[in-house]
Coordinates of C-alpha atoms in Angstrom, one line a residue:
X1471 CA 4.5 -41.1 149.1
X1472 CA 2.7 -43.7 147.0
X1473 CA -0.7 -41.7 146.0
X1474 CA -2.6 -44.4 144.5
X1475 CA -2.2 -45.8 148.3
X1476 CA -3.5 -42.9 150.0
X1477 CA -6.0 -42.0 147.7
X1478 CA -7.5 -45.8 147.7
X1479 CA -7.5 -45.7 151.0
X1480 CA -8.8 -42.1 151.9
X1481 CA -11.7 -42.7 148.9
X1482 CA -12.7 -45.7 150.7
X1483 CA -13.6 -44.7 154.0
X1484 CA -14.7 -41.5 152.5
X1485 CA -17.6 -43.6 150.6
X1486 CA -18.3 -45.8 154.1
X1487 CA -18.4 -42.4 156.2
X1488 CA -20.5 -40.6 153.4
X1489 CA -22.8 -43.2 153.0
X1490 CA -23.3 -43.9 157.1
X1491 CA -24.0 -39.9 157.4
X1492 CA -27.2 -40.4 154.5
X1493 CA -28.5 -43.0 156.4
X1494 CA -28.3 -41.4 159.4
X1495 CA -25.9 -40.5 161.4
X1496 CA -22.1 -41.4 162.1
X1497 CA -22.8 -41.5 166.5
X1498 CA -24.6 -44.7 165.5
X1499 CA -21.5 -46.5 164.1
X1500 CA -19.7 -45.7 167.4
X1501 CA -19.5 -48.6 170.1
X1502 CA -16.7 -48.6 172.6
X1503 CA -17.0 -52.4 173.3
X1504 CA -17.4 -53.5 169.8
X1505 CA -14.0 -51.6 169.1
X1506 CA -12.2 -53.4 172.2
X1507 CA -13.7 -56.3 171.1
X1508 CA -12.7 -56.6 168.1
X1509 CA -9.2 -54.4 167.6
X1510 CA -8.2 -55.6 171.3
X1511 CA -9.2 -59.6 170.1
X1512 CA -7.4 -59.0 166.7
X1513 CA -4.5 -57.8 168.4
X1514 CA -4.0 -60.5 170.9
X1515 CA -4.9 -63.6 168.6
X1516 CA -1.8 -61.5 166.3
X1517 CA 0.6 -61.7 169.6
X1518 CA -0.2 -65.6 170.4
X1519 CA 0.0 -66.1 166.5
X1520 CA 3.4 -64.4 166.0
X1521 CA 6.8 -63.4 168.2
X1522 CA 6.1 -60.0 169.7
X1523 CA 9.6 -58.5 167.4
X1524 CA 7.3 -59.6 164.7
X1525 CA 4.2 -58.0 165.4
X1526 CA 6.4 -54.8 166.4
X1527 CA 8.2 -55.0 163.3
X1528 CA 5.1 -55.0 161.2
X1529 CA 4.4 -51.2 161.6
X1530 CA 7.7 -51.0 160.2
X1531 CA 7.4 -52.6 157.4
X1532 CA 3.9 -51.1 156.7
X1533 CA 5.3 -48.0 155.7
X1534 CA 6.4 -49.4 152.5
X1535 CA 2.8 -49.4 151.8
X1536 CA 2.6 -45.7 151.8
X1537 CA 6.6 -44.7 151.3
X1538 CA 9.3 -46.7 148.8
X1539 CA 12.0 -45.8 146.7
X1540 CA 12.3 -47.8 144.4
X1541 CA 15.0 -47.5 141.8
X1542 CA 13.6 -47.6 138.1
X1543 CA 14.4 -50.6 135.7
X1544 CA 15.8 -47.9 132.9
X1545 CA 17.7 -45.9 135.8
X1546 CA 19.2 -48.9 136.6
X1547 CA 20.2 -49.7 133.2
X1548 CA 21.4 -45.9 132.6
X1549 CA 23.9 -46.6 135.5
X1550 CA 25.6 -49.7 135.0
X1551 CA 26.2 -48.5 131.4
X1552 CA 27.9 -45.5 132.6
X1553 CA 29.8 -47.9 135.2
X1554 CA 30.6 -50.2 132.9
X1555 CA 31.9 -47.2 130.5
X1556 CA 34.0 -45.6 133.5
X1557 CA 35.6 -49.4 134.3
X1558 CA 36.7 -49.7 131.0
X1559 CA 38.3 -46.4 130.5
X1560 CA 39.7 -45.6 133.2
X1561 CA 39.9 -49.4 135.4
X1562 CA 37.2 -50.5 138.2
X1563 CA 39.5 -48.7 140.5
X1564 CA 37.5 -45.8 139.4
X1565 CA 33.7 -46.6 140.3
X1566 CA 35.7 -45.7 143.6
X1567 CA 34.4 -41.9 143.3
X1568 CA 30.7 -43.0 142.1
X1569 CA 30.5 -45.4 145.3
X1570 CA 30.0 -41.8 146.9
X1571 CA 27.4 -40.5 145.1
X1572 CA 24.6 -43.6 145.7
X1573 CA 22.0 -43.5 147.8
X1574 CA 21.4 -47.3 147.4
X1575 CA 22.9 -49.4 150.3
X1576 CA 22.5 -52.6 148.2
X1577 CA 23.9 -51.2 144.6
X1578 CA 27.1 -49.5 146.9
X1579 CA 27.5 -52.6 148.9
X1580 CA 28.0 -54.5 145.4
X1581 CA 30.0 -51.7 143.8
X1582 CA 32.7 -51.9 146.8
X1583 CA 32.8 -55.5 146.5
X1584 CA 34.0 -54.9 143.0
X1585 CA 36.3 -52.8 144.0
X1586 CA 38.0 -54.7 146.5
X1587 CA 38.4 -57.5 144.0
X1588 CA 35.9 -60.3 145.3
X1589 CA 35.5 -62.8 142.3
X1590 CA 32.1 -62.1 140.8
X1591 CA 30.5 -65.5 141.5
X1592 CA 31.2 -64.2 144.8
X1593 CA 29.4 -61.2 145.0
X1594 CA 26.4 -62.9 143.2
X1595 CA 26.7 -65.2 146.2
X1596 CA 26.3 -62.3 149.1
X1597 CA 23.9 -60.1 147.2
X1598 CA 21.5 -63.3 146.4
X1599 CA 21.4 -64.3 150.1
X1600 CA 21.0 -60.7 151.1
X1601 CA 18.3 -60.5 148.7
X1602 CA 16.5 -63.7 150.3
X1603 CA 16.5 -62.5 153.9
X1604 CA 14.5 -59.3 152.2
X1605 CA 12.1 -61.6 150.5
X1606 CA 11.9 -63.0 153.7
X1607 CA 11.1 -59.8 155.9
X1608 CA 8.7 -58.4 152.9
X1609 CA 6.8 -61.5 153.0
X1610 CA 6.5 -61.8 157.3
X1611 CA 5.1 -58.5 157.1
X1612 CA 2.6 -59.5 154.4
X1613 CA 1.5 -62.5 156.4
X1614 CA 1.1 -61.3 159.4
X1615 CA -1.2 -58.4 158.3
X1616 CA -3.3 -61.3 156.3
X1617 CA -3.6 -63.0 159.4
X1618 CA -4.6 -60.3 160.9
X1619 CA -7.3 -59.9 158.3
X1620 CA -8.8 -63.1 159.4
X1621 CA -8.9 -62.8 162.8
X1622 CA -10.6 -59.3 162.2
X1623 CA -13.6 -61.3 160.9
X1624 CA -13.8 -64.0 163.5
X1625 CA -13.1 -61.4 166.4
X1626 CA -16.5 -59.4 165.2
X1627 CA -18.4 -62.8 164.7
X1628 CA -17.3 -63.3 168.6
X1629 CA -18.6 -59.9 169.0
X1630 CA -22.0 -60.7 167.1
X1631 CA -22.7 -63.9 169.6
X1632 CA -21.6 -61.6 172.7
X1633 CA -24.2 -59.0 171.7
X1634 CA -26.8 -61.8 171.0
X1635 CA -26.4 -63.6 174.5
X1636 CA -26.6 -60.6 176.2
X1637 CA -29.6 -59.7 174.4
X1638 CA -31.8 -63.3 175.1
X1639 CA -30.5 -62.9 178.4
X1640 CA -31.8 -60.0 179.1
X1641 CA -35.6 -60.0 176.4
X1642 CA -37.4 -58.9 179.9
X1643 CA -35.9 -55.1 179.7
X1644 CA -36.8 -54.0 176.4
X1645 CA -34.4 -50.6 177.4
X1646 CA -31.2 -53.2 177.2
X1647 CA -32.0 -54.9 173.9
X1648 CA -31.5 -51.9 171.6
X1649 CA -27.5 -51.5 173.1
X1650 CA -26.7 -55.4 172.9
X1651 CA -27.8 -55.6 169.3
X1652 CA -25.6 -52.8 168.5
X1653 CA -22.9 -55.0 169.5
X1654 CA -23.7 -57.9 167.9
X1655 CA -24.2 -55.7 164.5
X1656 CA -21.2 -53.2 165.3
X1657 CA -18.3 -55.5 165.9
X1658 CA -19.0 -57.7 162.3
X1659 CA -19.3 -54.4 160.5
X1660 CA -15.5 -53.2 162.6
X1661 CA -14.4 -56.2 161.4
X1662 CA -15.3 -56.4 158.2
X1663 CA -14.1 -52.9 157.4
X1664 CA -10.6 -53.7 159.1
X1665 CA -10.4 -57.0 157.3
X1666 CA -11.5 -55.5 153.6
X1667 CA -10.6 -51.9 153.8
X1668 CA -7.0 -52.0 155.6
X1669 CA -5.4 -55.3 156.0
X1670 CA -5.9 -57.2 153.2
X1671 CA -5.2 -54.3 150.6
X1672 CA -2.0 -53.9 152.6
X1673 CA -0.7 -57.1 152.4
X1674 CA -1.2 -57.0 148.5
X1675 CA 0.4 -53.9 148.1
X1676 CA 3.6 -55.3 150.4
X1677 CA 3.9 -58.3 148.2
X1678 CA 3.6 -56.2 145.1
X1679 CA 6.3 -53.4 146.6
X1680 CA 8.9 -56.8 147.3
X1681 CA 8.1 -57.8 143.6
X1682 CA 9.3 -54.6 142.3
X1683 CA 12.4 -54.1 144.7
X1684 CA 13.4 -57.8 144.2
X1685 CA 13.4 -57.4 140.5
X1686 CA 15.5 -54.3 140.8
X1687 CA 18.2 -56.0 143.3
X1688 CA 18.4 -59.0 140.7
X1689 CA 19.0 -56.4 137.7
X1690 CA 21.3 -54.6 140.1
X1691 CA 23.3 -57.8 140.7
X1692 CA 23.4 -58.9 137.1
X1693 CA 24.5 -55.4 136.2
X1694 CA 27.2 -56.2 138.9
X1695 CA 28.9 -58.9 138.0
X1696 CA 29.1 -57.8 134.4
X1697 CA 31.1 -54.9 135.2
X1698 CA 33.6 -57.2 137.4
X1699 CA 34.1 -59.4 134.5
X1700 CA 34.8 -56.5 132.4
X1701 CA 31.9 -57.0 129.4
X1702 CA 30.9 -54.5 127.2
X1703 CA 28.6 -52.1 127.9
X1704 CA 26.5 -52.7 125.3
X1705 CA 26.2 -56.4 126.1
X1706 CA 25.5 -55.2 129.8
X1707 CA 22.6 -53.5 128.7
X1708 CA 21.3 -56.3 126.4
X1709 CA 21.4 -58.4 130.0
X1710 CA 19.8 -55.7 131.7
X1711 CA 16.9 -55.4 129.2
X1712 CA 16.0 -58.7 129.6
X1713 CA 14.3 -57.8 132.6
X1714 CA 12.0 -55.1 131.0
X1715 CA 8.9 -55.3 129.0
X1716 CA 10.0 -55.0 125.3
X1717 CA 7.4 -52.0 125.6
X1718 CA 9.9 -50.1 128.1
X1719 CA 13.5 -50.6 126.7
X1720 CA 15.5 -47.6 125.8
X1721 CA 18.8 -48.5 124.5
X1722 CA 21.7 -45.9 124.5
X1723 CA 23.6 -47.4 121.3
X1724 CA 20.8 -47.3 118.8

């Protein structure tokens, strides 16, 4: 669970809904149409936008937001130390018995490959592309929720004129002027809140998750190929450091 996540979230409607209740009363922010309006509008504009697997697939993906595990860079440089050191002692034969003890579908898939004795450049090859149709599914998710946060906007602005027609149209019964208004005011402030508050802090957070797990699968890869070619494993971790802030290396042979 990725607290800064929840608590972002969770602290932010928290200050909306505490600052509705001092002015008033949270039964005022409630309008059936204005919701239909605009998460019903959002939601179709999304399907026309996007293939319907795509939309589907985006409450997958959206889980990252709240749940990843996401190898660190110094685990990762711990490990292919320890592979390299194993290789080299006792042949690559050996990372046989460690292939069963990761949890990391991407690190084991590379580890086998080594195994079975695929020329490195080879491996590089599979892992890269695999590692470009993830890019690739990280940043359709992303997408698709920031076009969602802009049709959030438009859907309450088509909301706003709604409330407002209905309203001139009806200035002769001052009983139906009061409901209309609320929503032409309602389904802005819905989609504003969806827009600001959910969607678009989403999608940052996705592209910031596939950041991090793309720089890990590029260190794992690296780390990889190394130990197929047999290197040291001191110049294995050198490599591997080149991916981390100076700030954040720990090196093993000092």
């Amino acid at each position: 669970m990725d607290i800064a996540t929840l608590v972002g979230i969770v602290s932010a409607f928290a200050l909306v809904i505490i600052s509705i209740m001092m002015g008033g009363g949270l039964g005022l922010f409630v309008n059936i149409p204005s919701l239909m309006i605009v998460v019903g509008g959002t939601l179709g504009a999304t399907m026309v936008n996007y293939p319907l697997a795509d939309v589907l697939g985006v409450f997958k993906v959206v889980k990252n937001v709240f749940f990843t595990k996401v190898w660190s860079t110094q685990e990762v440089v711990d490990r292919f130390v320890d592979f390299a050191n194993k290789s080299r002692r006792e042949g690559i034969l050996a990372l046989e018995s460690e292939v069963a003890n990761l949890d990391d579908d991407f690190m084991v898939k590379g580890l086998q490959l080594t195994i079975d004795g695929m020329e490195p450049e080879s491996i590089r090859e599979i892992l890269e592309t695999e590692i470009e149709y993830l890019e690739e599914r990280h940043k359709s998710g992303a997408e698709i929720l920031t076009t969602m946060a802009t049709f959030f906007p438009a859907m309450g602005m088509i909301g706003t004129l709604i409330g407002l027609v209905q309203m001139l149209a009806t200035m002769d019964d001052p009983s139906t002027i009061g409901p209309s208004m609320a929503v032409a005011l309602l389904t802005t402030f819905y989609g504003a809140v969806a827009a600001n508050l959910v969607c678009l802090p989403m999608a940052g957070k996705l592209k910031k998750r596939s950041q991090e797990e793309t720089l890990v699968k590029e260190m794992i890869i690296s780390g990889i190929v190394s130990v197929a070619n047999g290197e040291n494993p001191r110049v294995i971790e050198q490599k591997l450091h080149s991916f981390v802030p100076p700030t954040a290396r720990e090196s093993r042979f000092d």
